[in-house]
Short mmCIF file of C-alpha atoms in Angstrom, two decimals:
data_model
loop_
_atom_site.label_atom_id
_atom_site.label_comp_id
_atom_site.label_asym_id
_atom_site.label_seq_id
_atom_site.Cartn_x
_atom_site.Cartn_y
_atom_site.Cartn_z
CA ASN A 576 78.37 130.37 108.14
CA LEU A 577 80.16 133.12 106.26
CA LYS A 578 77.17 135.47 106.02
CA THR A 579 76.41 135.78 109.69
CA GLY A 580 79.88 135.04 110.97
CA GLY A 581 78.36 132.60 113.43
CA PRO A 582 79.44 129.06 114.17
CA CYS A 583 78.59 126.28 111.73
CA PRO A 584 75.53 124.24 112.73
CA ALA A 585 77.45 120.99 112.57
CA CYS A 586 79.55 122.08 115.52
CA TRP A 587 77.21 123.73 117.96
CA GLY A 588 73.70 122.83 116.95
CA ALA A 589 71.64 119.91 118.06
CA ALA A 590 72.62 116.43 116.87
CA PHE A 591 71.73 115.92 113.22
CA ASP A 592 68.44 114.09 112.74
CA LEU A 593 69.21 111.79 109.82
CA GLU A 594 65.66 110.69 109.06
CA SER A 595 64.08 114.12 109.01
CA GLN A 596 66.85 115.49 106.82
CA ARG A 597 67.01 112.55 104.43
CA GLU A 598 65.40 114.37 101.50
CA LEU A 599 67.73 117.32 101.98
CA LEU A 600 70.78 115.06 101.98
CA LEU A 601 69.65 113.17 98.88
CA ASP A 602 69.12 116.47 97.11
CA LEU A 603 72.57 117.62 98.21
CA ALA A 604 74.15 114.41 96.95
CA LYS A 605 72.43 114.75 93.56
CA LYS A 606 73.48 118.38 93.18
CA SER A 607 77.02 117.59 94.19
CA ILE A 608 77.41 114.81 91.61
CA LEU A 609 75.81 116.82 88.79
CA ASN A 610 77.91 119.84 89.64
CA LYS A 611 81.16 117.90 89.61
CA LEU A 612 80.24 116.33 86.28
CA HIS A 613 79.39 119.75 84.85
CA LEU A 614 75.81 118.68 84.19
CA ARG A 615 72.74 120.81 84.81
CA GLN A 616 70.44 117.82 84.97
CA ARG A 617 70.70 114.09 84.72
CA PRO A 618 71.20 112.92 81.13
CA THR A 619 68.31 111.30 79.35
CA LEU A 620 69.48 108.38 77.26
CA SER A 621 68.84 109.08 73.61
CA ARG A 622 70.78 106.22 72.03
CA PRO A 623 70.97 103.36 74.49
CA VAL A 624 73.92 101.02 74.03
CA SER A 625 73.45 97.26 74.22
CA ARG A 626 74.81 95.63 77.33
CA ALA A 627 76.91 93.30 75.17
CA ALA A 628 78.63 96.22 73.42
CA LEU A 629 79.20 97.92 76.74
CA LYS A 630 80.63 94.80 78.32
CA THR A 631 82.98 94.19 75.41
CA ALA A 632 84.18 97.79 75.29
CA LEU A 633 84.94 97.83 79.00
CA TRP A 634 86.66 94.50 78.79
CA ARG A 635 88.82 95.71 75.89
CA LEU A 636 89.76 98.86 77.76
CA ARG A 637 90.79 96.91 80.83
CA ALA A 638 93.35 94.99 78.76
CA PRO A 639 96.96 96.12 79.30
CA ARG A 640 97.85 99.18 77.27
CA GLN A 641 100.88 99.41 75.06
CA GLU A 642 101.11 103.15 74.57
CA THR A 643 103.17 105.36 76.86
CA PRO A 644 101.25 106.58 79.86
CA LEU A 645 100.13 110.19 79.88
CA GLU A 646 101.62 112.68 82.25
CA HIS A 647 99.32 112.81 85.26
CA ASP A 648 98.30 116.03 86.90
CA GLN A 649 95.78 117.10 89.51
CA THR A 650 92.93 118.07 87.20
CA GLN A 651 89.95 115.77 86.87
CA GLU A 652 90.29 113.31 84.01
CA TYR A 653 87.67 111.38 82.11
CA GLU A 654 87.63 108.40 79.83
CA ILE A 655 84.86 108.55 77.27
CA ILE A 656 83.71 105.67 75.09
CA SER A 657 81.79 106.70 72.02
CA PHE A 658 80.20 103.96 69.92
CA ALA A 659 80.20 104.35 66.16
CA GLU A 660 77.20 105.13 64.08
CA THR A 661 77.64 104.00 60.52
CA GLY A 662 76.97 106.54 57.85
CA LEU A 663 77.56 106.67 54.09
CA SER A 664 78.97 103.42 52.73
CA SER A 665 80.17 102.11 49.40
CA ILE A 666 81.59 98.78 48.24
CA ASN A 667 84.86 99.12 50.07
CA GLN A 668 84.44 102.01 52.45
CA THR A 669 82.31 102.86 55.45
CA ARG A 670 81.92 106.08 57.31
CA LEU A 671 81.87 106.01 61.10
CA ASP A 672 80.47 108.89 63.13
CA PHE A 673 81.33 109.44 66.78
CA HIS A 674 79.58 111.98 68.95
CA PHE A 675 81.06 113.54 72.05
CA SER A 676 79.38 115.98 74.37
CA ALA A 677 81.60 119.00 74.41
CA ARG A 678 79.75 119.95 77.59
CA THR A 679 80.55 116.70 79.33
CA ALA A 680 83.76 118.00 80.80
CA GLY A 681 82.97 121.68 80.63
CA GLY A 682 85.18 122.42 77.65
CA MET A 683 87.20 119.30 77.36
CA GLU A 684 90.72 118.74 76.10
CA VAL A 685 91.16 115.34 74.47
CA ARG A 686 94.61 114.04 75.31
CA GLN A 687 94.38 110.68 73.59
CA ALA A 688 91.92 108.95 71.28
CA ARG A 689 91.97 105.30 70.32
CA LEU A 690 89.84 103.64 67.67
CA MET A 691 88.91 100.02 68.36
CA PHE A 692 87.29 97.86 65.73
CA PHE A 693 86.76 94.16 65.11
CA MET A 694 87.75 92.23 61.97
CA GLN A 695 86.88 88.65 61.12
CA LEU A 696 89.50 87.37 58.67
CA PRO A 697 89.94 83.94 57.08
CA SER A 698 93.06 82.23 58.43
CA ASN A 699 96.41 83.09 56.81
CA THR A 700 95.02 86.28 55.36
CA THR A 701 96.42 89.77 55.59
CA GLU A 702 94.45 92.89 54.81
CA THR A 703 95.26 96.57 54.79
CA VAL A 704 92.70 98.92 56.20
CA ASN A 705 93.08 102.62 55.57
CA ILE A 706 91.58 104.75 58.29
CA ARG A 707 90.89 108.27 57.16
CA VAL A 708 90.14 111.21 59.42
CA LEU A 709 87.63 113.66 57.97
CA VAL A 710 86.85 117.08 59.41
CA LEU A 711 84.49 119.88 58.57
CA ARG A 712 86.49 123.06 58.08
CA PRO A 713 84.97 126.40 59.07
CA TYR A 714 82.66 127.75 56.37
CA ALA A 715 83.02 124.52 54.36
CA THR A 716 80.12 122.36 53.31
CA ASN A 717 81.99 119.13 52.69
CA LEU A 718 84.24 117.06 54.88
CA THR A 719 87.97 117.35 54.24
CA LEU A 720 90.51 114.57 54.58
CA THR A 721 93.13 115.60 57.15
CA SER A 722 95.10 112.43 57.74
CA GLN A 723 95.02 108.72 57.09
CA TYR A 724 96.49 105.70 58.78
CA PRO A 725 97.17 102.44 56.93
CA LEU A 726 96.82 99.49 59.25
CA GLN A 727 98.02 95.99 58.44
CA VAL A 728 95.66 93.38 59.86
CA ASP A 729 96.73 89.75 59.84
CA ALA A 730 94.42 88.06 62.32
CA SER A 731 90.82 88.09 63.45
CA GLY A 732 90.02 90.04 66.56
CA TRP A 733 89.97 93.52 67.98
CA HIS A 734 92.39 96.05 66.54
CA GLN A 735 93.27 99.43 67.84
CA LEU A 736 94.74 102.59 66.42
CA LEU A 737 95.97 105.65 68.26
CA LEU A 738 94.55 108.66 66.46
CA GLY A 739 96.51 111.86 65.96
CA PRO A 740 95.94 115.47 66.99
CA GLU A 741 93.43 116.23 64.20
CA ALA A 742 91.18 113.46 65.43
CA GLN A 743 91.66 114.54 69.05
CA LEU A 744 90.65 118.07 68.14
CA ALA A 745 87.57 116.78 66.31
CA CYS A 746 86.58 114.78 69.42
CA SER A 747 86.96 117.82 71.63
CA GLN A 748 84.72 119.76 69.26
CA GLY A 749 82.03 117.14 69.67
CA HIS A 750 82.12 115.13 66.45
CA LEU A 751 84.61 112.80 64.80
CA THR A 752 84.18 111.25 61.37
CA LEU A 753 86.35 108.35 60.25
CA GLU A 754 86.29 106.35 57.05
CA LEU A 755 87.36 102.72 56.93
CA VAL A 756 88.64 101.94 53.46
CA THR A 757 89.72 98.50 52.31
CA LYS A 758 91.23 97.42 49.03
CA SER A 759 88.54 94.93 48.18
CA GLN A 760 84.92 94.22 48.92
CA VAL A 761 85.92 90.90 50.47
CA ALA A 762 88.19 92.64 52.91
CA HIS A 763 85.52 95.19 53.64
CA SER A 764 83.01 92.54 54.61
CA SER A 765 85.43 91.30 57.24
CA VAL A 766 85.10 94.53 59.23
CA ILE A 767 82.26 93.99 61.66
CA LEU A 768 80.31 97.19 62.06
CA ASP A 769 76.99 96.41 63.60
CA GLY A 770 77.38 93.27 65.68
CA PHE A 771 75.86 93.74 69.11
CA SER A 772 79.10 93.03 70.88
CA HIS A 773 81.52 94.10 68.17
CA ARG A 774 80.47 97.65 67.52
CA PRO A 775 83.50 99.89 66.79
CA PHE A 776 84.21 102.57 69.36
CA VAL A 777 86.58 105.39 70.17
CA ALA A 778 88.00 105.60 73.66
CA ALA A 779 89.11 109.12 74.51
CA ARG A 780 91.08 110.30 77.50
CA VAL A 781 89.97 113.76 78.38
CA ARG A 782 91.03 116.46 80.77
CA ALA A 783 88.39 118.73 82.22
CA GLY A 784 88.27 122.46 81.65
CA GLY A 785 90.59 122.53 78.67
CA LYS A 786 89.17 125.73 77.26
CA HIS A 787 89.96 127.62 80.42
CA ARG A 788 93.64 126.87 80.22
CA VAL A 789 95.95 129.65 79.13
CA ARG A 790 98.75 128.80 76.76
CA ARG A 791 101.79 130.97 76.13
CA ARG A 792 102.52 131.49 72.46
CA GLY D 760 88.16 109.78 112.99
CA VAL D 761 85.21 108.53 115.00
CA ASN D 762 81.99 107.14 113.60
CA CYS D 763 78.74 108.45 115.08
CA GLN D 764 77.09 106.03 117.47
CA GLY D 765 73.92 106.29 119.52
CA GLY D 766 73.48 109.63 121.25
CA SER D 767 77.03 110.90 120.85
CA LYS D 768 77.10 114.66 120.34
CA MET D 769 80.81 115.01 119.74
CA CYS D 770 82.26 115.51 116.28
CA CYS D 771 81.94 112.28 114.35
CA ARG D 772 81.40 110.82 110.89
CA GLN D 773 77.79 109.94 110.06
CA GLU D 774 77.51 107.30 107.38
CA PHE D 775 75.07 108.12 104.62
CA PHE D 776 74.63 106.00 101.51
CA VAL D 777 72.75 107.19 98.45
CA ASP D 778 71.34 104.24 96.53
CA PHE D 779 71.20 105.20 92.82
CA ARG D 780 68.29 102.83 92.25
CA GLU D 781 66.31 104.52 95.00
CA ILE D 782 66.70 107.96 93.42
CA GLY D 783 66.10 106.62 89.89
CA TRP D 784 69.62 107.21 88.64
CA HIS D 785 70.58 103.58 88.06
CA ASP D 786 69.71 103.90 84.35
CA TRP D 787 72.47 106.43 83.58
CA ILE D 788 75.03 105.59 86.25
CA ILE D 789 76.44 102.18 85.38
CA GLN D 790 78.78 101.84 88.33
CA PRO D 791 78.83 102.00 91.32
CA GLU D 792 75.38 101.16 92.67
CA GLY D 793 75.44 104.03 95.09
CA TYR D 794 77.35 106.87 96.65
CA ALA D 795 78.73 106.61 100.17
CA MET D 796 78.51 110.32 100.77
CA ASN D 797 78.82 110.45 104.59
CA PHE D 798 79.12 113.73 106.45
CA CYS D 799 80.50 115.25 109.62
CA THR D 800 78.32 116.24 112.51
CA GLY D 801 78.62 116.98 116.19
CA GLN D 802 80.08 119.48 118.53
CA CYS D 803 83.63 120.75 118.67
CA PRO D 804 84.36 122.14 122.12
CA LEU D 805 87.47 124.28 122.14
CA HIS D 806 89.61 121.76 123.96
CA VAL D 807 89.50 119.44 120.98
CA ALA D 808 89.97 122.14 118.37
CA GLY D 809 93.00 122.40 116.18
CA MET D 810 93.58 118.70 115.88
CA PRO D 811 93.06 116.52 112.86
CA GLY D 812 90.54 114.39 114.72
CA ILE D 813 89.12 113.88 118.15
CA SER D 814 91.70 114.11 120.93
CA ALA D 815 94.54 111.75 120.22
CA SER D 816 95.24 110.99 123.87
CA PHE D 817 94.26 111.93 127.38
CA HIS D 818 97.37 114.10 127.66
CA THR D 819 96.73 116.16 124.56
CA ALA D 820 93.14 116.66 125.69
CA VAL D 821 94.31 117.96 129.04
CA LEU D 822 96.84 120.28 127.44
CA ASN D 823 94.21 121.67 125.12
CA LEU D 824 91.82 122.11 128.03
CA LEU D 825 94.51 124.12 129.83
CA LYS D 826 94.94 126.28 126.74
CA VAL D 827 91.20 126.94 126.65
CA ASN D 828 91.05 127.81 130.34
CA THR D 829 93.87 130.30 130.05
CA ALA D 830 92.34 132.00 127.00
CA ALA D 831 90.15 134.90 128.07
CA GLY D 832 86.56 135.02 126.87
CA SER D 833 86.93 131.98 124.73
CA THR D 834 83.25 131.17 124.36
CA GLY D 835 82.88 131.75 120.63
CA GLY D 836 82.33 128.93 118.16
CA GLY D 837 85.45 129.12 116.04
CA SER D 838 85.90 125.39 115.62
CA CYS D 839 84.02 123.27 113.14
CA CYS D 840 83.47 119.56 112.72
CA VAL D 841 84.83 119.07 109.21
CA PRO D 842 86.06 116.28 106.94
CA THR D 843 89.73 115.56 107.53
CA VAL D 844 90.08 112.67 105.08
CA ARG D 845 88.22 112.39 101.81
CA ARG D 846 88.55 110.11 98.84
CA PRO D 847 87.37 110.25 95.23
CA LEU D 848 84.21 108.71 93.84
CA SER D 849 84.75 106.62 90.70
CA LEU D 850 81.83 106.83 88.32
CA LEU D 851 81.00 105.05 85.09
CA TYR D 852 78.01 106.66 83.44
CA TYR D 853 76.20 107.50 80.21
CA ASP D 854 76.37 111.10 79.09
CA ARG D 855 73.61 112.77 77.06
CA ASP D 856 75.01 111.32 73.82
CA SER D 857 74.91 107.83 75.33
CA ASN D 858 78.67 107.74 75.41
CA ILE D 859 80.17 105.93 78.32
CA VAL D 860 82.26 108.09 80.61
CA LYS D 861 84.58 106.99 83.36
CA THR D 862 85.94 109.51 85.83
CA ASP D 863 87.14 109.93 89.38
CA ILE D 864 85.52 112.86 91.13
CA PRO D 865 87.93 114.03 93.82
CA ASP D 866 87.01 114.60 97.47
CA MET D 867 83.50 113.16 97.30
CA VAL D 868 83.51 110.51 100.01
CA VAL D 869 84.06 111.59 103.61
CA GLU D 870 86.37 109.10 105.28
CA ALA D 871 87.06 110.82 108.58
CA CYS D 872 86.02 113.91 110.50
CA GLY D 873 87.74 116.14 113.00
CA CYS D 874 87.61 119.57 114.63
CA SER D 875 89.13 122.38 112.65
#
């Protein structure tokens, strides 16, 4: 008890009555969790995700990773899975929008972002998918292409792509737009965009409190 | 650390589990099903103070008791029953954009208590 300078009640007071203090403890537990997650109140689910998509995404993420592990430090880290919402589409291209809560980690720093998507190809077929990263520049009204990644796909299944710093920055600012472009309409139809368990997603590894860090220039 | 049992008034760890279904949080917290919060409660007489747990042996208790007896006017409550071991809570939850977030919140689960 810092204010009175007296002893703490846990040490010298009467034995704690669990039942009478149950509500207080539950309230304490709730506040503690929300506080540590940098949330003011419990989230209300605006766009519920199907259990199948959730199950698949978690299963994919549990698979062994091939990229080099990130340097670990003591700050709290998060992994965020954002499921795609499909936007403007044409014959051979589809726009994917991913939303991230910039508040989730109290000013988050995205350290790694991976796109995962599913393609269903006929056997002995190879397709090239161009993945384009689009960002909205300050004071601009249209999205600008910042980078693109050609990906050779030669089998059906889940495919992943490590996205670069532009995409990581977009995630940390709350919104990432990608465009999947294929050479032909046939190839485009092989990208599964809205299947319940095959919905594309971005998995981001995030460090909390990124905006509070000071960098030397 | 010692777990609280019956009418013990000495410093101990009281188990306390928060069931997310019971508080209506099971819709946004995917895993786990609850939070084993636990807390420390009980008295810390001076002869058990300064150790990372309740007296390790009869001998250390006696030595500490001697220290207390030789200290003049040592009636104040400087020692607290506090967590000595804590572990993180792993959470998988939906954020407000219905993204799925996995994180380990450090120091959330009290594993053991002792007198400061």
